mmCIF file with all atom_site columns, C-alpha atoms in Angstrom:
data_model
loop_
_atom_site.group_PDB
_atom_site.id
_atom_site.type_symbol
_atom_site.label_atom_id
_atom_site.label_alt_id
_atom_site.label_comp_id
_atom_site.label_asym_id
_atom_site.label_entity_id
_atom_site.label_seq_id
_atom_site.pdbx_PDB_ins_code
_atom_site.Cartn_x
_atom_site.Cartn_y
_atom_site.Cartn_z
_atom_site.occupancy
_atom_site.B_iso_or_equiv
_atom_site.pdbx_formal_charge
_atom_site.auth_seq_id
_atom_site.auth_comp_id
_atom_site.auth_asym_id
_atom_site.auth_atom_id
_atom_site.pdbx_PDB_model_num
ATOM 1  C CA . MET A 1 1  ? 9.487   4.592   -6.323  1.00 0.00 ? 76  MET A CA 1
ATOM 2  C CA . GLY A 1 2  ? 8.627   2.518   -2.942  1.00 0.00 ? 77  GLY A CA 1
ATOM 3  C CA . CYS A 1 3  ? 11.229  0.154   -3.589  1.00 0.00 ? 78  CYS A CA 1
ATOM 4  C CA . LYS A 1 4  ? 14.508  -0.224  -5.690  1.00 0.00 ? 79  LYS A CA 1
ATOM 5  C CA . GLY A 1 5  ? 15.842  -2.849  -7.182  1.00 0.00 ? 80  GLY A CA 1
ATOM 6  C CA . VAL A 1 6  ? 19.824  -3.773  -6.877  1.00 0.00 ? 81  VAL A CA 1
ATOM 7  C CA . ARG A 1 7  ? 21.142  -6.350  -9.101  1.00 0.00 ? 82  ARG A CA 1
ATOM 8  C CA . TYR A 1 8  ? 23.422  -8.918  -7.792  1.00 0.00 ? 83  TYR A CA 1
ATOM 9  C CA . PRO A 1 9  ? 26.350  -10.304 -10.749 1.00 0.00 ? 84  PRO A CA 1
ATOM 10 C CA . HIS A 1 10 ? 24.299  -13.868 -10.491 1.00 0.00 ? 85  HIS A CA 1
ATOM 11 C CA . GLY A 1 11 ? 21.119  -12.227 -12.016 1.00 0.00 ? 86  GLY A CA 1
ATOM 12 C CA . ARG A 1 12 ? 18.871  -12.344 -8.981  1.00 0.00 ? 87  ARG A CA 1
ATOM 13 C CA . THR A 1 13 ? 17.396  -9.172  -7.675  1.00 0.00 ? 88  THR A CA 1
ATOM 14 C CA . HIS A 1 14 ? 17.257  -7.909  -3.908  1.00 0.00 ? 89  HIS A CA 1
ATOM 15 C CA . TYR A 1 15 ? 14.292  -5.526  -3.139  1.00 0.00 ? 90  TYR A CA 1
ATOM 16 C CA . TYR A 1 16 ? 14.694  -3.155  -0.014  1.00 0.00 ? 91  TYR A CA 1
ATOM 17 C CA . PHE A 1 17 ? 11.358  -2.022  1.401   1.00 0.00 ? 92  PHE A CA 1
ATOM 18 C CA . PRO A 1 18 ? 11.512  0.950   3.796   1.00 0.00 ? 93  PRO A CA 1
ATOM 19 C CA . ASP A 1 19 ? 9.800   1.412   6.939   1.00 0.00 ? 94  ASP A CA 1
ATOM 20 C CA . GLY A 1 20 ? 6.374   2.558   6.354   1.00 0.00 ? 95  GLY A CA 1
ATOM 21 C CA . PHE A 1 21 ? 5.304   1.975   2.727   1.00 0.00 ? 96  PHE A CA 1
ATOM 22 C CA . GLN A 1 22 ? 2.894   4.427   1.765   1.00 0.00 ? 97  GLN A CA 1
ATOM 23 C CA . VAL A 1 23 ? 0.050   3.099   -0.074  1.00 0.00 ? 98  VAL A CA 1
ATOM 24 C CA . GLY A 1 24 ? -2.320  5.962   0.254   1.00 0.00 ? 99  GLY A CA 1
ATOM 25 C CA . GLY A 1 25 ? -5.147  7.926   2.307   1.00 0.00 ? 100 GLY A CA 1
ATOM 26 C CA . GLY A 1 26 ? -2.496  7.979   5.475   1.00 0.00 ? 101 GLY A CA 1
ATOM 27 C CA . VAL A 1 27 ? -2.312  4.416   5.457   1.00 0.00 ? 102 VAL A CA 1
ATOM 28 C CA . SER A 1 28 ? 1.245   2.831   5.866   1.00 0.00 ? 103 SER A CA 1
ATOM 29 C CA . LEU A 1 29 ? 2.564   -0.774  5.621   1.00 0.00 ? 104 LEU A CA 1
ATOM 30 C CA . THR A 1 30 ? 5.795   -2.482  6.427   1.00 0.00 ? 105 THR A CA 1
ATOM 31 C CA . ARG A 1 31 ? 7.179   -5.188  4.355   1.00 0.00 ? 106 ARG A CA 1
ATOM 32 C CA . SER A 1 32 ? 5.446   -7.989  6.280   1.00 0.00 ? 107 SER A CA 1
ATOM 33 C CA . GLN A 1 33 ? 2.142   -6.669  6.116   1.00 0.00 ? 108 GLN A CA 1
ATOM 34 C CA . LEU A 1 34 ? 2.679   -5.454  2.044   1.00 0.00 ? 109 LEU A CA 1
ATOM 35 C CA . LEU A 1 35 ? 3.692   -8.953  1.706   1.00 0.00 ? 110 LEU A CA 1
ATOM 36 C CA . ALA A 1 36 ? 0.597   -10.409 3.645   1.00 0.00 ? 111 ALA A CA 1
ATOM 37 C CA . LEU A 1 37 ? -2.306  -8.497  1.601   1.00 0.00 ? 112 LEU A CA 1
ATOM 38 C CA . PRO A 1 38 ? -4.676  -11.100 -0.154  1.00 0.00 ? 113 PRO A CA 1
ATOM 39 C CA . GLN A 1 39 ? -4.055  -12.117 -3.361  1.00 0.00 ? 114 GLN A CA 1
ATOM 40 C CA . ASP A 1 40 ? -7.784  -12.098 -4.198  1.00 0.00 ? 115 ASP A CA 1
ATOM 41 C CA . PRO A 1 41 ? -9.140  -9.201  -5.280  1.00 0.00 ? 116 PRO A CA 1
ATOM 42 C CA . GLN A 1 42 ? -12.380 -9.310  -3.175  1.00 0.00 ? 117 GLN A CA 1
ATOM 43 C CA . ARG A 1 43 ? -10.398 -9.763  -0.261  1.00 0.00 ? 118 ARG A CA 1
ATOM 44 C CA . LEU A 1 44 ? -7.683  -7.618  -1.045  1.00 0.00 ? 119 LEU A CA 1
ATOM 45 C CA . GLU A 1 45 ? -10.601 -4.682  -1.403  1.00 0.00 ? 120 GLU A CA 1
ATOM 46 C CA . ALA A 1 46 ? -12.231 -5.755  1.669   1.00 0.00 ? 121 ALA A CA 1
ATOM 47 C CA . GLU A 1 47 ? -8.633  -5.032  3.687   1.00 0.00 ? 122 GLU A CA 1
ATOM 48 C CA . LEU A 1 48 ? -7.723  -1.917  1.779   1.00 0.00 ? 123 LEU A CA 1
ATOM 49 C CA . LEU A 1 49 ? -10.926 -0.355  2.987   1.00 0.00 ? 124 LEU A CA 1
ATOM 50 C CA . ARG A 1 50 ? -10.727 -2.105  6.418   1.00 0.00 ? 125 ARG A CA 1
ATOM 51 C CA . LEU A 1 51 ? -7.063  -0.153  6.717   1.00 0.00 ? 126 LEU A CA 1
ATOM 52 C CA . TRP A 1 52 ? -8.134  2.940   5.430   1.00 0.00 ? 127 TRP A CA 1
ATOM 53 C CA . ASN A 1 53 ? -11.264 3.042   7.528   1.00 0.00 ? 128 ASN A CA 1
ATOM 54 C CA . GLN A 1 54 ? -9.115  2.395   10.393  1.00 0.00 ? 129 GLN A CA 1
ATOM 55 C CA . GLU A 1 55 ? -6.852  5.118   9.500   1.00 0.00 ? 130 GLU A CA 1
ATOM 56 C CA . HIS A 1 56 ? -9.173  8.004   8.867   1.00 0.00 ? 131 HIS A CA 1
ATOM 57 C CA . LEU A 1 57 ? -11.256 7.100   11.862  1.00 0.00 ? 132 LEU A CA 1
ATOM 58 C CA . GLU A 1 58 ? -8.548  6.681   14.160  1.00 0.00 ? 133 GLU A CA 1
ATOM 59 C CA . ALA A 1 59 ? -6.283  9.878   12.957  1.00 0.00 ? 134 ALA A CA 1
ATOM 60 C CA . PRO A 1 60 ? -8.663  12.591  12.625  1.00 0.00 ? 135 PRO A CA 1
ATOM 61 C CA . GLY A 1 61 ? -5.700  15.210  12.991  1.00 0.00 ? 136 GLY A CA 1
ATOM 62 C CA . PRO A 1 62 ? -3.469  16.955  10.519  1.00 0.00 ? 137 PRO A CA 1
ATOM 63 C CA . GLY A 1 63 ? -2.324  15.289  7.720   1.00 0.00 ? 138 GLY A CA 1
ATOM 64 C CA . HIS A 1 64 ? -5.516  12.858  7.392   1.00 0.00 ? 139 HIS A CA 1
ATOM 65 C CA . SER A 1 65 ? -7.907  15.017  5.490   1.00 0.00 ? 140 SER A CA 1
ATOM 66 C CA . ASP A 1 66 ? -8.167  12.562  2.764   1.00 0.00 ? 141 ASP A CA 1
ATOM 67 C CA . ALA A 1 67 ? -11.175 11.087  4.592   1.00 0.00 ? 142 ALA A CA 1
ATOM 68 C CA . ASN A 1 68 ? -13.408 14.070  3.775   1.00 0.00 ? 143 ASN A CA 1
ATOM 69 C CA . GLU A 1 69 ? -11.858 14.323  -0.014  1.00 0.00 ? 144 GLU A CA 1
ATOM 70 C CA . TYR A 1 70 ? -12.049 10.852  -1.348  1.00 0.00 ? 145 TYR A CA 1
ATOM 71 C CA . SER A 1 71 ? -15.002 8.061   -1.495  1.00 0.00 ? 146 SER A CA 1
ATOM 72 C CA . ASP A 1 72 ? -14.483 4.472   -0.942  1.00 0.00 ? 147 ASP A CA 1
ATOM 73 C CA . GLN A 1 73 ? -13.754 3.575   -4.424  1.00 0.00 ? 148 GLN A CA 1
ATOM 74 C CA . ASP A 1 74 ? -11.862 6.539   -5.204  1.00 0.00 ? 149 ASP A CA 1
ATOM 75 C CA . MET A 1 75 ? -9.502  5.306   -2.236  1.00 0.00 ? 150 MET A CA 1
ATOM 76 C CA . LEU A 1 76 ? -9.528  2.087   -3.385  1.00 0.00 ? 151 LEU A CA 1
ATOM 77 C CA . TRP A 1 77 ? -7.998  3.662   -6.947  1.00 0.00 ? 152 TRP A CA 1
ATOM 78 C CA . ILE A 1 78 ? -5.524  5.442   -5.207  1.00 0.00 ? 153 ILE A CA 1
ATOM 79 C CA . MET A 1 79 ? -4.089  2.602   -3.076  1.00 0.00 ? 154 MET A CA 1
ATOM 80 C CA . GLY A 1 80 ? -4.346  0.146   -5.970  1.00 0.00 ? 155 GLY A CA 1
ATOM 81 C CA . GLU A 1 81 ? -2.505  2.230   -8.499  1.00 0.00 ? 156 GLU A CA 1
ATOM 82 C CA . ARG A 1 82 ? 0.257   2.976   -5.540  1.00 0.00 ? 157 ARG A CA 1
ATOM 83 C CA . LEU A 1 83 ? 0.712   -0.608  -4.802  1.00 0.00 ? 158 LEU A CA 1
ATOM 84 C CA . HIS A 1 84 ? 1.133   -1.772  -8.611  1.00 0.00 ? 159 HIS A CA 1
ATOM 85 C CA . THR A 1 85 ? 3.368   0.825   -9.601  1.00 0.00 ? 160 THR A CA 1
ATOM 86 C CA . ASP A 1 86 ? 5.472   1.412   -6.255  1.00 0.00 ? 161 ASP A CA 1
ATOM 87 C CA . THR A 1 87 ? 6.167   -2.349  -5.593  1.00 0.00 ? 162 THR A CA 1
ATOM 88 C CA . THR A 1 88 ? 6.378   -4.137  -9.479  1.00 0.00 ? 163 THR A CA 1
#
């Protein structure tokens, strides 16, 4: 998973976010960027699409073939799924 919970003796959980958390489509977010994502669904959608479009336009080299394989809606699904399953 993208993070692992470490249980403290007093019931609190500390989460570790590795550098470069992968959310899909070649997009990698730091812990600060991940926590700064908008909570509003429409703003979150716009930000994820902006990040994905920025990534695949700037880096057309090896390892960035997602731009040719997936539509915007496909990438939103992939990124949303990764955010939900790997950070909760």
